[in-house]
Coordinates of C-alpha atoms in Angstrom, one line a residue:
M22 CA 0.0 0.1 0.0
T23 CA 1.3 3.5 -0.8
G24 CA -0.2 6.9 0.0
G25 CA 0.4 10.5 0.2
T26 CA 2.3 12.6 -2.5
S27 CA 5.6 12.0 -3.8
G28 CA 8.0 13.5 -6.3
G29 CA 8.3 10.3 -8.6
M30 CA 8.1 9.9 -12.2
E31 CA 5.1 12.1 -12.8
A32 CA 6.7 14.9 -11.3
R33 CA 9.9 14.5 -13.4
S34 CA 8.0 13.7 -16.7
K35 CA 6.2 17.2 -16.3
Q36 CA 9.6 18.9 -16.4
W37 CA 9.6 18.4 -20.4
D38 CA 6.8 19.8 -22.7
D39 CA 5.8 17.8 -25.6
K40 CA 5.7 20.8 -28.1
K41 CA 9.2 22.1 -26.9
F42 CA 10.4 18.7 -27.6
E43 CA 9.1 18.6 -31.2
A44 CA 10.3 22.2 -31.6
C45 CA 13.8 21.1 -30.8
L46 CA 13.6 18.1 -33.0
K47 CA 12.6 20.3 -35.8
Q48 CA 15.3 22.7 -35.1
K49 CA 17.8 19.8 -35.1
E50 CA 16.7 18.5 -38.4
Q51 CA 16.9 22.1 -40.0
Y52 CA 20.4 22.3 -38.6
E53 CA 21.3 19.1 -40.0
S54 CA 19.8 20.1 -43.5
E55 CA 21.8 23.4 -43.5
L56 CA 25.1 21.3 -42.9
E57 CA 24.3 19.1 -45.8
Q58 CA 23.8 22.2 -47.9
L59 CA 26.9 23.7 -46.8
G60 CA 28.8 20.6 -47.9
S61 CA 32.3 19.7 -46.9
I62 CA 35.2 22.2 -45.9
R63 CA 36.9 21.8 -49.5
D64 CA 33.6 22.8 -51.2
M65 CA 33.5 25.9 -48.8
H66 CA 37.0 26.8 -49.7
L67 CA 36.3 26.6 -53.4
K68 CA 33.3 28.9 -53.0
E69 CA 35.2 31.3 -51.0
S70 CA 37.8 31.3 -53.7
E71 CA 35.2 31.9 -56.3
T72 CA 33.5 34.6 -54.3
A73 CA 36.9 36.2 -53.8
G74 CA 37.7 36.2 -57.5
K75 CA 34.3 37.7 -58.3
K76 CA 34.8 40.4 -55.5
S77 CA 38.2 41.4 -57.0
G78 CA 36.6 41.6 -60.4
L79 CA 33.8 43.8 -59.1
E80 CA 36.4 45.8 -57.3
K81 CA 38.2 46.6 -60.5
K82 CA 35.0 47.2 -62.4
I83 CA 34.4 49.8 -59.7
Q84 CA 37.7 51.4 -60.3
Y85 CA 37.2 51.4 -64.1
A86 CA 33.8 53.0 -63.4
E87 CA 35.2 55.8 -61.1
I88 CA 37.9 56.6 -63.6
E89 CA 35.2 56.7 -66.4
K90 CA 33.1 58.9 -64.0
G91 CA 35.8 61.2 -63.6
S92 CA 36.4 61.6 -67.3
I93 CA 32.6 62.2 -67.8
E94 CA 32.7 64.9 -65.3
D95 CA 35.5 66.4 -67.0
K96 CA 33.6 66.3 -70.5
L97 CA 30.5 67.6 -68.7
S98 CA 32.4 70.6 -67.5
N99 CA 33.9 71.1 -71.0
F100 CA 30.6 70.8 -72.6
S101 CA 28.9 73.4 -70.3
L102 CA 31.8 75.8 -71.1
E103 CA 31.0 75.2 -74.8
K104 CA 27.4 75.3 -74.2
G105 CA 27.9 79.0 -72.7
T106 CA 30.1 80.0 -75.6
I107 CA 27.6 78.7 -78.1
K108 CA 24.8 80.7 -76.4
E109 CA 26.8 84.0 -76.5
E110 CA 27.8 83.3 -80.3
I111 CA 24.0 82.6 -80.9
K112 CA 23.2 86.0 -79.2
R113 CA 25.9 87.7 -81.2
I114 CA 24.8 86.1 -84.5
S115 CA 21.1 86.3 -84.2
P116 CA 20.4 90.1 -85.3
E117 CA 22.9 89.3 -88.4
L118 CA 20.5 86.1 -89.1
E119 CA 17.4 88.2 -88.9
K120 CA 19.1 90.7 -91.4
L121 CA 20.0 87.9 -93.7
R122 CA 16.7 86.3 -93.5
D123 CA 15.0 89.7 -94.4
A124 CA 17.4 89.9 -97.4
V125 CA 16.7 86.4 -98.4
E126 CA 12.9 87.1 -98.5
K127 CA 13.5 90.2 -100.5
R128 CA 15.6 88.1 -103.0
N129 CA 13.0 85.5 -103.1
K130 CA 10.3 88.0 -104.1
Q131 CA 12.4 89.4 -106.7
L132 CA 13.2 85.9 -108.0
R133 CA 9.5 85.0 -107.9
T134 CA 8.7 88.2 -110.0
L135 CA 11.4 87.5 -112.3
E136 CA 10.3 83.8 -112.6
K137 CA 6.7 85.3 -113.4
R138 CA 8.0 87.5 -116.1
I139 CA 10.3 84.9 -117.5
N140 CA 7.1 82.5 -117.7
E141 CA 5.2 85.2 -119.2
I142 CA 7.9 85.9 -121.8
T143 CA 8.3 82.2 -122.5
D144 CA 4.5 81.7 -123.0
R145 CA 4.4 84.8 -125.3
I146 CA 7.2 83.2 -127.3
Y147 CA 6.0 79.8 -127.5
K148 CA 2.4 80.6 -127.8
D149 CA 1.9 79.3 -131.3
F150 CA 4.0 76.2 -130.5
S151 CA 1.9 75.3 -127.5
K152 CA -1.3 75.7 -129.4
S153 CA -0.1 73.5 -132.2
V154 CA 0.9 70.7 -129.7
G155 CA -2.3 71.1 -127.5
V156 CA -1.0 72.4 -124.3
A157 CA -1.5 75.3 -122.1
N158 CA 2.1 76.5 -121.9
I159 CA 5.6 75.2 -122.7
R160 CA 6.1 73.9 -119.0
E161 CA 3.2 71.4 -119.3
Y162 CA 4.9 70.4 -122.5
E163 CA 8.2 69.8 -120.5
E164 CA 6.5 68.0 -117.9
N165 CA 4.9 65.7 -120.3
R166 CA 8.1 65.0 -122.2
L167 CA 9.6 64.3 -118.8
K168 CA 7.0 61.9 -117.8
D169 CA 7.2 60.3 -121.3
A170 CA 10.9 59.9 -120.7
Q171 CA 10.6 58.2 -117.5
T172 CA 7.9 55.9 -118.8
V173 CA 10.2 55.1 -121.7
A174 CA 13.1 54.3 -119.3
E175 CA 10.8 52.0 -117.0
E176 CA 9.7 50.2 -120.4
R177 CA 13.4 49.9 -121.4
L178 CA 14.3 48.6 -117.9
N179 CA 11.4 46.0 -118.3
L180 CA 12.4 44.9 -121.7
S181 CA 16.0 44.8 -120.5
S182 CA 15.0 42.4 -117.5
Q183 CA 13.0 40.5 -120.0
L184 CA 15.9 40.2 -122.6
S185 CA 18.1 39.0 -119.6
K186 CA 15.5 36.3 -118.8
L187 CA 15.3 35.2 -122.5
K188 CA 19.1 35.1 -122.7
Y189 CA 19.3 32.9 -119.7
Q190 CA 16.6 30.5 -121.1
L191 CA 18.5 30.5 -124.3
E192 CA 21.8 29.7 -122.8
Y193 CA 19.9 27.0 -120.6
E194 CA 18.4 25.5 -123.8
Q195 CA 21.6 25.8 -125.8
N196 CA 23.7 24.1 -123.1
R197 CA 21.0 21.2 -122.5
D198 CA 22.1 17.9 -123.6
M199 CA 19.6 17.1 -126.3
N200 CA 21.2 14.1 -127.9
S201 CA 20.6 11.9 -124.9
R202 CA 17.0 13.3 -124.8
I203 CA 16.5 12.3 -128.4
Q204 CA 17.9 9.0 -127.9
E205 CA 15.7 8.5 -125.0
L206 CA 12.8 9.5 -127.1
E207 CA 13.7 7.3 -130.0
S208 CA 13.9 4.5 -127.8
S209 CA 10.6 5.3 -126.1
V210 CA 9.0 5.7 -129.6
S211 CA 10.3 2.3 -130.7
A212 CA 8.9 0.8 -127.5
L213 CA 5.6 2.6 -127.9
E214 CA 5.4 1.1 -131.5
N215 CA 5.9 -2.3 -130.3
D216 CA 3.4 -1.7 -127.8
L217 CA 1.0 -0.3 -130.5
E218 CA 1.5 -3.5 -132.7
H219 CA 0.7 -5.7 -129.8
V220 CA -2.4 -3.6 -128.8
Q221 CA -3.6 -3.6 -132.5
N222 CA -3.2 -7.5 -132.5
K223 CA -5.3 -7.6 -129.2
E224 CA -7.8 -5.3 -130.8
D225 CA -8.3 -7.5 -133.9
E226 CA -8.7 -10.4 -131.5
A227 CA -11.3 -8.5 -129.6
M228 CA -13.0 -7.4 -132.9
L229 CA -13.5 -11.1 -133.9
A230 CA -14.6 -12.0 -130.4
A231 CA -17.0 -8.9 -130.5
E232 CA -18.6 -10.1 -134.0
K233 CA -19.1 -13.5 -132.6
A234 CA -20.7 -12.0 -129.4
T235 CA -22.9 -9.8 -131.7
E236 CA -24.0 -12.8 -133.7
E237 CA -24.9 -14.6 -130.5
M238 CA -26.6 -11.5 -129.4
N239 CA -28.8 -11.1 -132.4
Q240 CA -29.8 -14.8 -132.3
L241 CA -30.7 -14.3 -128.7
K242 CA -32.6 -11.2 -129.5
D243 CA -34.6 -13.0 -132.2
E244 CA -35.4 -15.9 -129.8
A245 CA -36.3 -13.1 -127.3
K246 CA -38.7 -11.4 -129.7
E247 CA -40.4 -14.6 -130.5
W248 CA -40.8 -15.4 -126.8
K249 CA -42.0 -11.9 -126.2
L250 CA -44.6 -12.2 -129.0
K251 CA -46.0 -15.6 -127.3
S252 CA -45.9 -13.8 -123.9
D253 CA -48.0 -11.0 -125.4
D254 CA -50.4 -13.6 -126.7
C255 CA -50.8 -15.3 -123.3
E256 CA -51.1 -11.9 -121.6
K257 CA -54.0 -11.0 -123.9
E258 CA -55.8 -14.3 -123.3
I259 CA -55.2 -14.0 -119.5
H260 CA -56.6 -10.3 -119.8
E261 CA -59.8 -11.6 -121.6
W262 CA -60.2 -14.2 -119.0
K263 CA -59.9 -11.8 -116.4
K264 CA -62.6 -9.7 -118.0
Q265 CA -64.9 -12.7 -118.2
A266 CA -64.1 -13.5 -114.5
S267 CA -64.9 -9.9 -113.5
T268 CA -68.2 -9.8 -115.5
S269 CA -69.3 -13.2 -114.0
T270 CA -68.3 -11.8 -110.6
T271 CA -70.5 -8.7 -111.2
K272 CA -73.3 -10.8 -112.2
L273 CA -73.0 -13.1 -109.4
S274 CA -72.9 -10.2 -107.0
K275 CA -76.2 -8.6 -108.7
L276 CA -77.9 -12.1 -108.5
N277 CA -77.0 -12.3 -104.7
R278 CA -78.2 -8.7 -104.1
G279 CA -81.5 -9.7 -105.8
I280 CA -81.9 -12.9 -103.8
N281 CA -81.2 -10.9 -100.6
S282 CA -83.8 -8.3 -101.6
K283 CA -86.4 -11.1 -102.4
E284 CA -85.7 -12.8 -99.1
T285 CA -86.2 -9.5 -97.4
Q286 CA -89.4 -8.9 -99.1
I287 CA -90.5 -12.4 -98.3
E288 CA -89.7 -11.7 -94.8
Q289 CA -91.8 -8.6 -94.9
L290 CA -94.7 -10.3 -96.4
M291 CA -94.4 -13.0 -93.7
G292 CA -94.7 -10.5 -91.1
Q293 CA -97.6 -8.8 -92.7
K294 CA -99.4 -12.2 -93.2
Q295 CA -98.7 -12.7 -89.4
E296 CA -100.3 -9.4 -88.7
I297 CA -103.3 -10.0 -90.8
L298 CA -103.8 -13.5 -89.0
E299 CA -103.5 -11.9 -85.7
K300 CA -106.0 -9.2 -86.8
C301 CA -108.4 -11.7 -88.3
E302 CA -108.4 -13.6 -85.0
L303 CA -109.1 -10.4 -83.1
E304 CA -111.9 -9.5 -85.5
Q305 CA -113.2 -13.0 -85.4
I306 CA -112.8 -13.3 -89.2
S307 CA -112.5 -16.9 -90.6
L308 CA -110.1 -17.3 -93.6
P309 CA -110.7 -19.9 -96.1
I310 CA -108.0 -22.6 -96.2
I311 CA -107.0 -24.5 -99.2
S312 CA -107.3 -28.1 -98.4
D313 CA -104.5 -29.4 -100.7
P314 CA -101.5 -27.0 -100.4
M315 CA -99.7 -28.8 -103.3
D316 CA -102.0 -27.3 -105.7
T317 CA -100.7 -23.7 -105.0
D318 CA -96.9 -24.7 -105.4
S319 CA -96.1 -22.8 -101.9
S320 CA -93.1 -23.5 -100.0
T321 CA -94.2 -21.7 -97.0
P322 CA -94.9 -23.7 -93.9
G323 CA -98.3 -23.8 -92.2
P324 CA -101.9 -23.5 -93.6
V325 CA -102.5 -21.8 -97.1
F326 CA -105.2 -19.3 -97.2
D327 CA -107.4 -18.7 -100.2
F328 CA -107.9 -14.9 -100.2
D329 CA -110.1 -14.9 -103.4
K330 CA -112.8 -16.3 -101.5
L331 CA -113.1 -13.4 -98.9
S332 CA -115.9 -11.0 -99.5
R333 CA -115.4 -7.8 -101.3
T334 CA -116.0 -5.7 -98.2
L335 CA -112.9 -7.2 -96.5
K336 CA -110.9 -6.8 -99.2
D337 CA -111.7 -2.9 -99.7
K338 CA -111.3 -2.4 -95.9
H339 CA -107.8 -4.0 -95.9
S340 CA -106.7 -1.9 -99.0
D341 CA -108.0 1.4 -97.6
R342 CA -106.3 0.8 -94.2
D343 CA -103.1 -0.1 -95.9
K344 CA -103.4 3.3 -97.8
I345 CA -104.2 5.2 -94.8
E346 CA -101.3 3.8 -92.9
V347 CA -98.9 4.6 -95.8
E348 CA -100.2 8.1 -95.9
F349 CA -99.9 8.6 -92.2
K350 CA -96.3 7.3 -92.2
T351 CA -95.2 9.5 -95.2
K352 CA -96.7 12.5 -93.3
M353 CA -94.8 11.5 -90.1
D354 CA -91.6 11.1 -92.0
A355 CA -92.1 14.5 -93.6
L356 CA -92.9 16.2 -90.2
I357 CA -89.9 14.6 -88.5
S358 CA -87.4 15.7 -91.2
E359 CA -89.0 19.1 -91.2
I360 CA -88.5 19.3 -87.5
E361 CA -84.9 18.2 -87.6
R362 CA -84.2 20.7 -90.2
T363 CA -85.8 23.6 -88.4
A364 CA -84.3 22.6 -84.9
P365 CA -81.8 25.6 -83.9
N366 CA -78.4 25.0 -82.6
L367 CA -78.4 27.2 -79.4
K368 CA -74.5 27.1 -78.9
A369 CA -73.7 28.1 -82.3
L370 CA -73.3 31.7 -81.2
D371 CA -70.8 30.6 -78.6
Q372 CA -68.9 28.3 -80.8
Y373 CA -68.8 31.0 -83.5
E374 CA -67.4 33.6 -80.8
A375 CA -64.8 31.1 -79.6
L376 CA -63.7 30.3 -83.2
L377 CA -63.3 34.0 -83.9
E378 CA -61.3 34.5 -80.7
K379 CA -59.3 31.4 -81.7
E380 CA -58.6 32.7 -85.1
R381 CA -57.6 36.2 -83.9
A382 CA -55.1 34.7 -81.4
V383 CA -53.8 32.5 -84.4
T384 CA -53.4 35.4 -86.8
E385 CA -51.6 37.6 -84.0
E386 CA -49.2 34.8 -83.3
F387 CA -48.6 34.3 -86.9
D388 CA -48.1 38.1 -87.5
A389 CA -45.6 38.2 -84.5
V390 CA -43.8 35.1 -86.0
R391 CA -43.6 36.4 -89.4
K392 CA -42.3 40.0 -87.9
E393 CA -39.6 38.0 -86.0
E394 CA -38.8 36.0 -89.0
Q395 CA -38.2 38.9 -91.1
E396 CA -36.1 40.6 -88.4
K397 CA -34.0 37.7 -88.0
A398 CA -33.6 37.5 -91.8
K399 CA -32.7 41.0 -92.0
R400 CA -30.2 40.8 -89.0
F401 CA -28.7 37.5 -90.7
N402 CA -28.3 39.4 -94.2
D403 CA -26.7 42.4 -92.4
V404 CA -24.2 40.1 -90.6
K405 CA -23.6 38.2 -93.9
Q406 CA -22.9 41.4 -95.7
K407 CA -20.9 42.9 -92.8
R408 CA -18.8 39.7 -92.8
Y409 CA -18.3 39.9 -96.7
D410 CA -17.2 43.5 -96.5
L411 CA -14.7 42.9 -93.7
F412 CA -13.2 40.2 -95.7
M413 CA -13.1 41.9 -98.9
D414 CA -11.5 45.0 -97.3
A415 CA -8.8 42.8 -95.8
F416 CA -8.4 40.7 -98.9
N417 CA -8.1 43.7 -101.1
H418 CA -5.6 45.4 -98.9
I419 CA -3.5 42.4 -98.6
A420 CA -3.6 41.6 -102.4
G421 CA -2.6 45.1 -102.9
N422 CA 0.4 45.0 -100.7
I423 CA 1.8 41.5 -101.3
D424 CA 3.3 42.1 -104.5
K425 CA 5.1 45.1 -103.2
I426 CA 6.3 43.5 -100.2
Y427 CA 7.4 40.3 -102.3
K428 CA 9.4 42.6 -104.5
Q429 CA 11.2 44.2 -101.4
L430 CA 12.2 40.6 -100.3
T431 CA 13.4 39.5 -103.5
K432 CA 15.0 42.5 -105.4
S433 CA 18.8 42.9 -105.7
N434 CA 21.3 44.4 -107.8
T435 CA 21.3 41.9 -110.7
H436 CA 17.2 41.9 -110.5
P437 CA 16.1 45.3 -109.3
L438 CA 12.5 44.6 -110.0
G439 CA 12.3 41.5 -107.7
G440 CA 9.8 38.8 -108.1
T441 CA 5.9 38.8 -108.4
A442 CA 3.4 37.7 -106.2
Y443 CA -0.4 38.0 -106.1
L444 CA -3.8 36.3 -104.5
N445 CA -6.8 35.2 -106.4
L446 CA -10.2 34.2 -105.1
E447 CA -11.7 31.2 -106.7
N448 CA -15.2 32.5 -106.1
E449 CA -15.5 36.2 -105.8
D450 CA -19.3 36.3 -105.5
D451 CA -19.3 34.2 -102.4
P452 CA -15.7 33.6 -101.2
F453 CA -16.6 31.5 -98.1
L454 CA -17.7 28.7 -100.3
H455 CA -14.2 28.3 -102.0
G456 CA -10.8 29.1 -101.2
M457 CA -8.1 31.3 -102.5
K458 CA -5.0 30.7 -104.6
Y459 CA -1.5 32.4 -103.7
T460 CA 0.9 32.5 -106.5
A461 CA 4.6 33.6 -106.1
M462 CA 7.2 33.8 -109.0
P463 CA 10.8 34.6 -107.9
P464 CA 13.0 36.5 -110.3
T465 CA 14.0 34.7 -113.5
K466 CA 11.6 32.0 -112.6
R467 CA 8.6 31.0 -114.8
F468 CA 5.0 30.3 -113.4
R469 CA 4.9 27.4 -111.1
D470 CA 2.5 26.2 -108.5
M471 CA 3.3 26.6 -104.9
E472 CA 4.1 23.0 -104.1
Q473 CA 6.8 23.1 -106.8
L474 CA 9.0 25.8 -105.3
S475 CA 11.8 25.1 -103.0
G476 CA 11.9 25.4 -99.4
G477 CA 13.6 28.7 -99.4
E478 CA 11.2 30.2 -102.0
K479 CA 8.2 28.9 -100.0
T480 CA 9.7 30.6 -96.8
V481 CA 10.1 34.0 -98.6
A482 CA 6.6 33.8 -100.0
A483 CA 5.1 32.9 -96.7
L484 CA 6.8 35.9 -95.2
A485 CA 5.6 38.2 -97.8
L486 CA 2.0 37.0 -96.8
L487 CA 2.7 37.4 -93.2
F488 CA 4.0 41.0 -93.6
S489 CA 1.0 42.0 -96.0
I490 CA -1.5 40.5 -93.4
H491 CA 0.4 42.6 -90.8
S492 CA 0.1 45.7 -92.8
Y493 CA -3.7 45.4 -92.6
R494 CA -4.1 44.6 -88.8
P495 CA -0.7 45.6 -87.2
S496 CA 0.4 43.4 -84.4
P497 CA 2.5 44.9 -81.4
F498 CA 5.6 42.7 -82.3
F499 CA 6.5 39.5 -84.1
I500 CA 8.2 36.3 -82.6
L501 CA 10.0 34.6 -85.6
D502 CA 11.5 31.2 -84.7
E503 CA 14.2 30.4 -87.2
V504 CA 12.6 31.6 -90.3
D505 CA 15.9 31.5 -91.8
A506 CA 16.6 27.6 -91.6
A507 CA 15.8 26.9 -95.2
L508 CA 17.3 30.1 -96.8
D509 CA 20.6 30.6 -98.4
N510 CA 22.9 33.6 -97.4
L511 CA 21.6 35.8 -100.1
N512 CA 18.1 35.3 -99.0
V513 CA 19.0 35.7 -95.4
A514 CA 20.6 39.0 -96.0
K515 CA 17.6 40.3 -98.1
V516 CA 15.0 39.1 -95.3
A517 CA 17.2 40.5 -92.5
G518 CA 17.5 43.9 -94.2
F519 CA 13.7 44.0 -94.7
I520 CA 13.0 43.3 -90.9
R521 CA 15.8 45.8 -90.1
S522 CA 14.1 48.5 -92.3
K523 CA 10.9 47.8 -90.7
S524 CA 11.6 47.3 -87.0
C525 CA 14.6 49.4 -86.2
E526 CA 15.4 53.1 -86.6
G527 CA 15.0 53.0 -90.3
A528 CA 11.2 52.2 -89.8
R529 CA 10.9 55.2 -87.2
V530 CA 12.8 57.7 -89.5
N531 CA 11.0 56.6 -92.9
Q532 CA 7.5 55.5 -92.0
D533 CA 6.9 52.7 -94.7
T534 CA 6.5 54.7 -97.9
D535 CA 5.8 51.3 -99.7
G536 CA 2.7 50.7 -97.7
G537 CA 2.2 48.8 -94.4
C538 CA 3.8 49.9 -91.0
G539 CA 6.8 49.2 -88.9
F540 CA 6.8 46.6 -86.2
Q541 CA 8.9 45.1 -83.3
S542 CA 10.6 41.7 -83.8
I543 CA 12.1 39.1 -81.6
V544 CA 14.1 36.7 -83.9
I545 CA 15.4 33.4 -83.0
S546 CA 18.3 32.4 -85.4
L547 CA 21.4 30.7 -85.6
K548 CA 23.1 32.5 -88.4
D549 CA 25.3 35.3 -87.8
S550 CA 24.5 37.1 -91.1
F551 CA 20.9 37.5 -89.6
Y552 CA 21.4 38.5 -86.2
D553 CA 24.1 40.9 -86.7
K554 CA 21.6 43.3 -88.3
A555 CA 19.6 43.3 -84.7
E556 CA 19.7 46.3 -82.3
S557 CA 20.5 44.0 -79.3
L558 CA 21.2 40.3 -78.7
I559 CA 20.0 38.1 -76.0
G560 CA 22.0 34.7 -75.6
V561 CA 20.7 31.9 -73.5
H562 CA 23.2 29.6 -71.6
R563 CA 23.4 27.0 -69.1
D564 CA 24.3 28.1 -65.4
S565 CA 25.7 25.1 -63.8
D566 CA 26.1 26.9 -60.4
R567 CA 22.4 27.6 -60.1
G568 CA 21.2 24.6 -62.1
C569 CA 19.1 26.6 -64.5
S570 CA 19.4 28.7 -67.8
G571 CA 21.0 32.2 -67.6
T572 CA 20.8 35.1 -70.0
L573 CA 23.3 37.5 -71.5
T574 CA 22.5 40.8 -73.2
F575 CA 24.6 42.8 -75.8
D576 CA 23.7 46.3 -77.2
L577 CA 24.7 46.5 -81.0
T578 CA 23.7 50.2 -81.3
K579 CA 27.1 51.4 -80.1
Y580 CA 28.6 49.4 -83.1
R581 CA 26.1 50.1 -85.7
E582 CA 27.7 50.8 -89.2
S583 CA 27.9 54.4 -90.0

């Protein structure tokens, strides 16, 4: 037995808190991970030496920067002195400049008056000549002659380019090995002649077989005609028999209907007979009976009565009663039919109003649906026309600029006019039902489909289409990923020059006189003849220390060609 309080295990266990213990364990693990990241002492020494080298390099850079800063400050002081002297010189020269400007304006006025007098004198001198030529004055004649001379020069340039193309084609045709080609053609002709003889022999055999087959076909046709005549005769006989069968069936149906009507009449007469017998019994009239029924040829069962032996008064009474009964029935039938005709429909007015209300609701719903359909059709046609107008605006703009841009991408010193490119719609009335055709002809090349062009020619054509689309809806910038992969050095230089003229200072100074607009571009390239035209370079390399990629930048504007 134990009792009381003691400072045993429980008191000692309460000295350590579980949370503090877990926090210590986490701190221990953190310290161990930091030790692992620090690595060994050798690695620490290597990192320390690397950092020391970097530190010394940065200190040298700082020294160079301070020296450069001092030189820049000296230059700034010299520039400020030059600025002051230039301002004083401007103040001193400005009154003389104003005097010179006034003198220049006076001289310009004198020159304008002299030019006016000269023009009047020349118009007076060349008045007859200008009238004979059909111009207002001699200056207009000179301008026309200058335009004619320019057009003649352009035509001469076009003719010279065509002449060079024809010369190249002539040299190509002259240098071609025609003998081997002729031998190949002769061998192919001989082979074709042999094939032709073989085919002619087969044709003769086929003709003989066809003649035999035609003879057999004619025989079979004759037999078929005979069988057809026989079948026609049989069909006629069958048709006649069908007619006879139909007439006999109609006759049978008529006879059956007659028999049925007679049977009904017999039944009615039997009923009348029974009524007469019942009336005779009620009136206690004795009817004479024929003793031998076989004499009357009657097939009805029961006694056979001889009505001829009745008195005349009974016969007249019966006939008058029948007449009165018939007249009464006809009058009753006429009155019933008249009542049915004249009976009014009390719900007709309500039904008519309900139908009118229904018709009004249906017409309103129909008008609303028709109006909605017209509005929807109008909106659809408006959207369709807007889509067509937007597409045609874009297409006309792109088709008008693609030839200019393609010429810029393909022209050179030997071919100053460049190539030709154009877009065509397969269906101009409804362009969305069909496609469009893009045709590009490089310099000195004849017309070919786009599939027959080389890889570099396809690349240049695709770039021309891209830049012409950009001229319609400009993008903020381009990202071109190795577009020079299929281009040779000459075409690489042309494409790089074009992109530089549109994206660098050239585009900002000369805002696209040929149509289109400038743009920014990020080009990924592995050819130095392409990326040396850029304003700045960004290189990507592997950083082994950090285990990731790093970038290096280089500004080329300082080393731009003058």
